[in-house]
């Protein structure tokens, strides 16, 4: 993946996005369809993540709902990479809402699969 996506480390095949937020993928190769062929981008479950081509080397991902799906990118020269896109909740927003509702408590949040776990006690 590091030869395809800027800033990626070796062996990394996951991209994280929060629900309602976007993330830009900077690619090292153009996706413009040149004389050699045609490029393509496909997402496994369009209900989880949406994408838009911002420029020949930039893809914007938008998290739509919690879950995970695949994103396949093929360049005009036939190179293909498939990434797992994991869309998770915006836990900071939920933490803020819980602090406002229960100011005298110490609640902890975590994500377990597609669910949010809340730990602690509140009145």
mmCIF file of C-alpha atoms in Angstrom, residues 8-98:
data_model
loop_
_atom_site.group_PDB
_atom_site.id
_atom_site.type_symbol
_atom_site.label_atom_id
_atom_site.label_comp_id
_atom_site.label_asym_id
_atom_site.label_seq_id
_atom_site.Cartn_x
_atom_site.Cartn_y
_atom_site.Cartn_z
ATOM 1 C CA UNK A 8 0.843 4.740 4.377
ATOM 2 C CA UNK A 9 3.083 2.312 6.231
ATOM 3 C CA UNK A 10 4.043 -1.114 4.984
ATOM 4 C CA UNK A 11 1.377 -3.775 5.490
ATOM 5 C CA UNK A 12 -1.306 -1.218 6.315
ATOM 6 C CA UNK A 13 -4.498 -2.010 4.446
ATOM 7 C CA UNK A 14 -7.063 -0.183 6.575
ATOM 8 C CA UNK A 15 -8.346 3.340 6.336
ATOM 9 C CA UNK A 16 -10.368 4.791 9.226
ATOM 10 C CA UNK A 17 -13.071 7.405 8.799
ATOM 11 C CA UNK A 18 -15.579 8.748 11.333
ATOM 12 C CA UNK A 19 -19.303 8.876 10.619
ATOM 13 C CA UNK A 20 -20.184 12.214 9.042
ATOM 14 C CA UNK A 21 -16.554 13.107 8.400
ATOM 15 C CA UNK A 22 -14.360 13.020 5.343
ATOM 16 C CA UNK A 23 -10.821 11.898 4.712
ATOM 17 C CA UNK A 24 -8.547 12.551 1.744
ATOM 18 C CA UNK A 25 -6.420 9.775 0.253
ATOM 19 C CA UNK A 26 -3.359 11.128 -1.552
ATOM 20 C CA UNK A 27 -2.206 8.712 -4.233
ATOM 21 C CA UNK A 28 1.265 8.376 -5.721
ATOM 22 C CA UNK A 29 -0.093 7.609 -9.197
ATOM 23 C CA UNK A 30 -2.564 9.434 -11.390
ATOM 24 C CA UNK A 31 -6.006 7.954 -11.905
ATOM 25 C CA UNK A 32 -6.456 9.828 -15.183
ATOM 26 C CA UNK A 33 -7.327 7.510 -18.018
ATOM 27 C CA UNK A 34 -4.375 7.889 -20.344
ATOM 28 C CA UNK A 35 -3.584 6.196 -23.603
ATOM 29 C CA UNK A 36 -2.961 2.914 -21.766
ATOM 30 C CA UNK A 37 -6.439 2.343 -20.383
ATOM 31 C CA UNK A 38 -9.108 3.418 -17.977
ATOM 32 C CA UNK A 39 -8.954 3.878 -14.211
ATOM 33 C CA UNK A 40 -11.736 2.963 -11.801
ATOM 34 C CA UNK A 41 -12.798 3.277 -8.160
ATOM 35 C CA UNK A 42 -15.364 0.977 -6.562
ATOM 36 C CA UNK A 43 -16.717 0.650 -3.042
ATOM 37 C CA UNK A 44 -18.221 -2.595 -1.742
ATOM 38 C CA UNK A 45 -21.063 -1.106 0.316
ATOM 39 C CA UNK A 46 -22.029 2.424 -0.727
ATOM 40 C CA UNK A 47 -24.265 2.712 2.363
ATOM 41 C CA UNK A 48 -21.146 2.740 4.607
ATOM 42 C CA UNK A 49 -18.779 5.020 2.715
ATOM 43 C CA UNK A 50 -19.024 7.324 -0.272
ATOM 44 C CA UNK A 51 -16.148 8.646 -2.370
ATOM 45 C CA UNK A 52 -15.411 11.439 -4.809
ATOM 46 C CA UNK A 53 -12.429 11.965 -7.078
ATOM 47 C CA UNK A 54 -11.072 15.388 -6.102
ATOM 48 C CA UNK A 55 -8.122 15.386 -8.503
ATOM 49 C CA UNK A 56 -6.189 12.753 -10.485
ATOM 50 C CA UNK A 57 -4.279 11.857 -7.283
ATOM 51 C CA UNK A 58 -6.821 12.608 -4.542
ATOM 52 C CA UNK A 59 -9.900 10.682 -3.409
ATOM 53 C CA UNK A 60 -12.225 12.014 -0.713
ATOM 54 C CA UNK A 61 -13.936 9.405 1.457
ATOM 55 C CA UNK A 62 -17.054 10.242 3.469
ATOM 56 C CA UNK A 63 -18.206 8.017 6.338
ATOM 57 C CA UNK A 64 -21.954 7.449 6.090
ATOM 58 C CA UNK A 65 -22.646 4.824 8.778
ATOM 59 C CA UNK A 66 -20.747 2.581 11.191
ATOM 60 C CA UNK A 67 -19.304 -0.513 9.568
ATOM 61 C CA UNK A 68 -16.575 -1.619 7.209
ATOM 62 C CA UNK A 69 -16.340 -2.191 3.491
ATOM 63 C CA UNK A 70 -13.729 -2.439 0.762
ATOM 64 C CA UNK A 71 -12.480 0.237 -1.607
ATOM 65 C CA UNK A 72 -10.812 -0.895 -4.840
ATOM 66 C CA UNK A 73 -8.728 1.489 -6.899
ATOM 67 C CA UNK A 74 -7.367 0.660 -10.337
ATOM 68 C CA UNK A 75 -4.989 2.984 -12.180
ATOM 69 C CA UNK A 76 -4.991 3.526 -15.929
ATOM 70 C CA UNK A 77 -1.908 1.289 -16.201
ATOM 71 C CA UNK A 78 -3.750 -1.634 -14.560
ATOM 72 C CA UNK A 79 -2.329 -1.493 -11.028
ATOM 73 C CA UNK A 80 -4.988 -2.352 -8.449
ATOM 74 C CA UNK A 81 -5.147 -1.974 -4.678
ATOM 75 C CA UNK A 82 -7.983 -2.914 -2.347
ATOM 76 C CA UNK A 83 -8.291 -1.251 1.049
ATOM 77 C CA UNK A 84 -10.566 -1.921 3.985
ATOM 78 C CA UNK A 85 -12.431 1.226 5.005
ATOM 79 C CA UNK A 86 -13.600 1.182 8.628
ATOM 80 C CA UNK A 87 -16.214 3.798 9.530
ATOM 81 C CA UNK A 88 -16.542 4.380 13.239
ATOM 82 C CA UNK A 89 -18.535 6.691 15.492
ATOM 83 C CA UNK A 90 -17.349 10.136 16.494
ATOM 84 C CA UNK A 91 -16.742 9.226 20.147
ATOM 85 C CA UNK A 92 -15.705 12.777 21.108
ATOM 86 C CA UNK A 93 -19.163 14.107 20.237
ATOM 87 C CA UNK A 94 -20.815 11.339 22.278
ATOM 88 C CA UNK A 95 -18.418 11.949 25.211
ATOM 89 C CA UNK A 96 -19.373 15.628 25.178
ATOM 90 C CA UNK A 97 -23.066 14.809 25.182
ATOM 91 C CA UNK A 98 -22.629 12.389 28.109
#
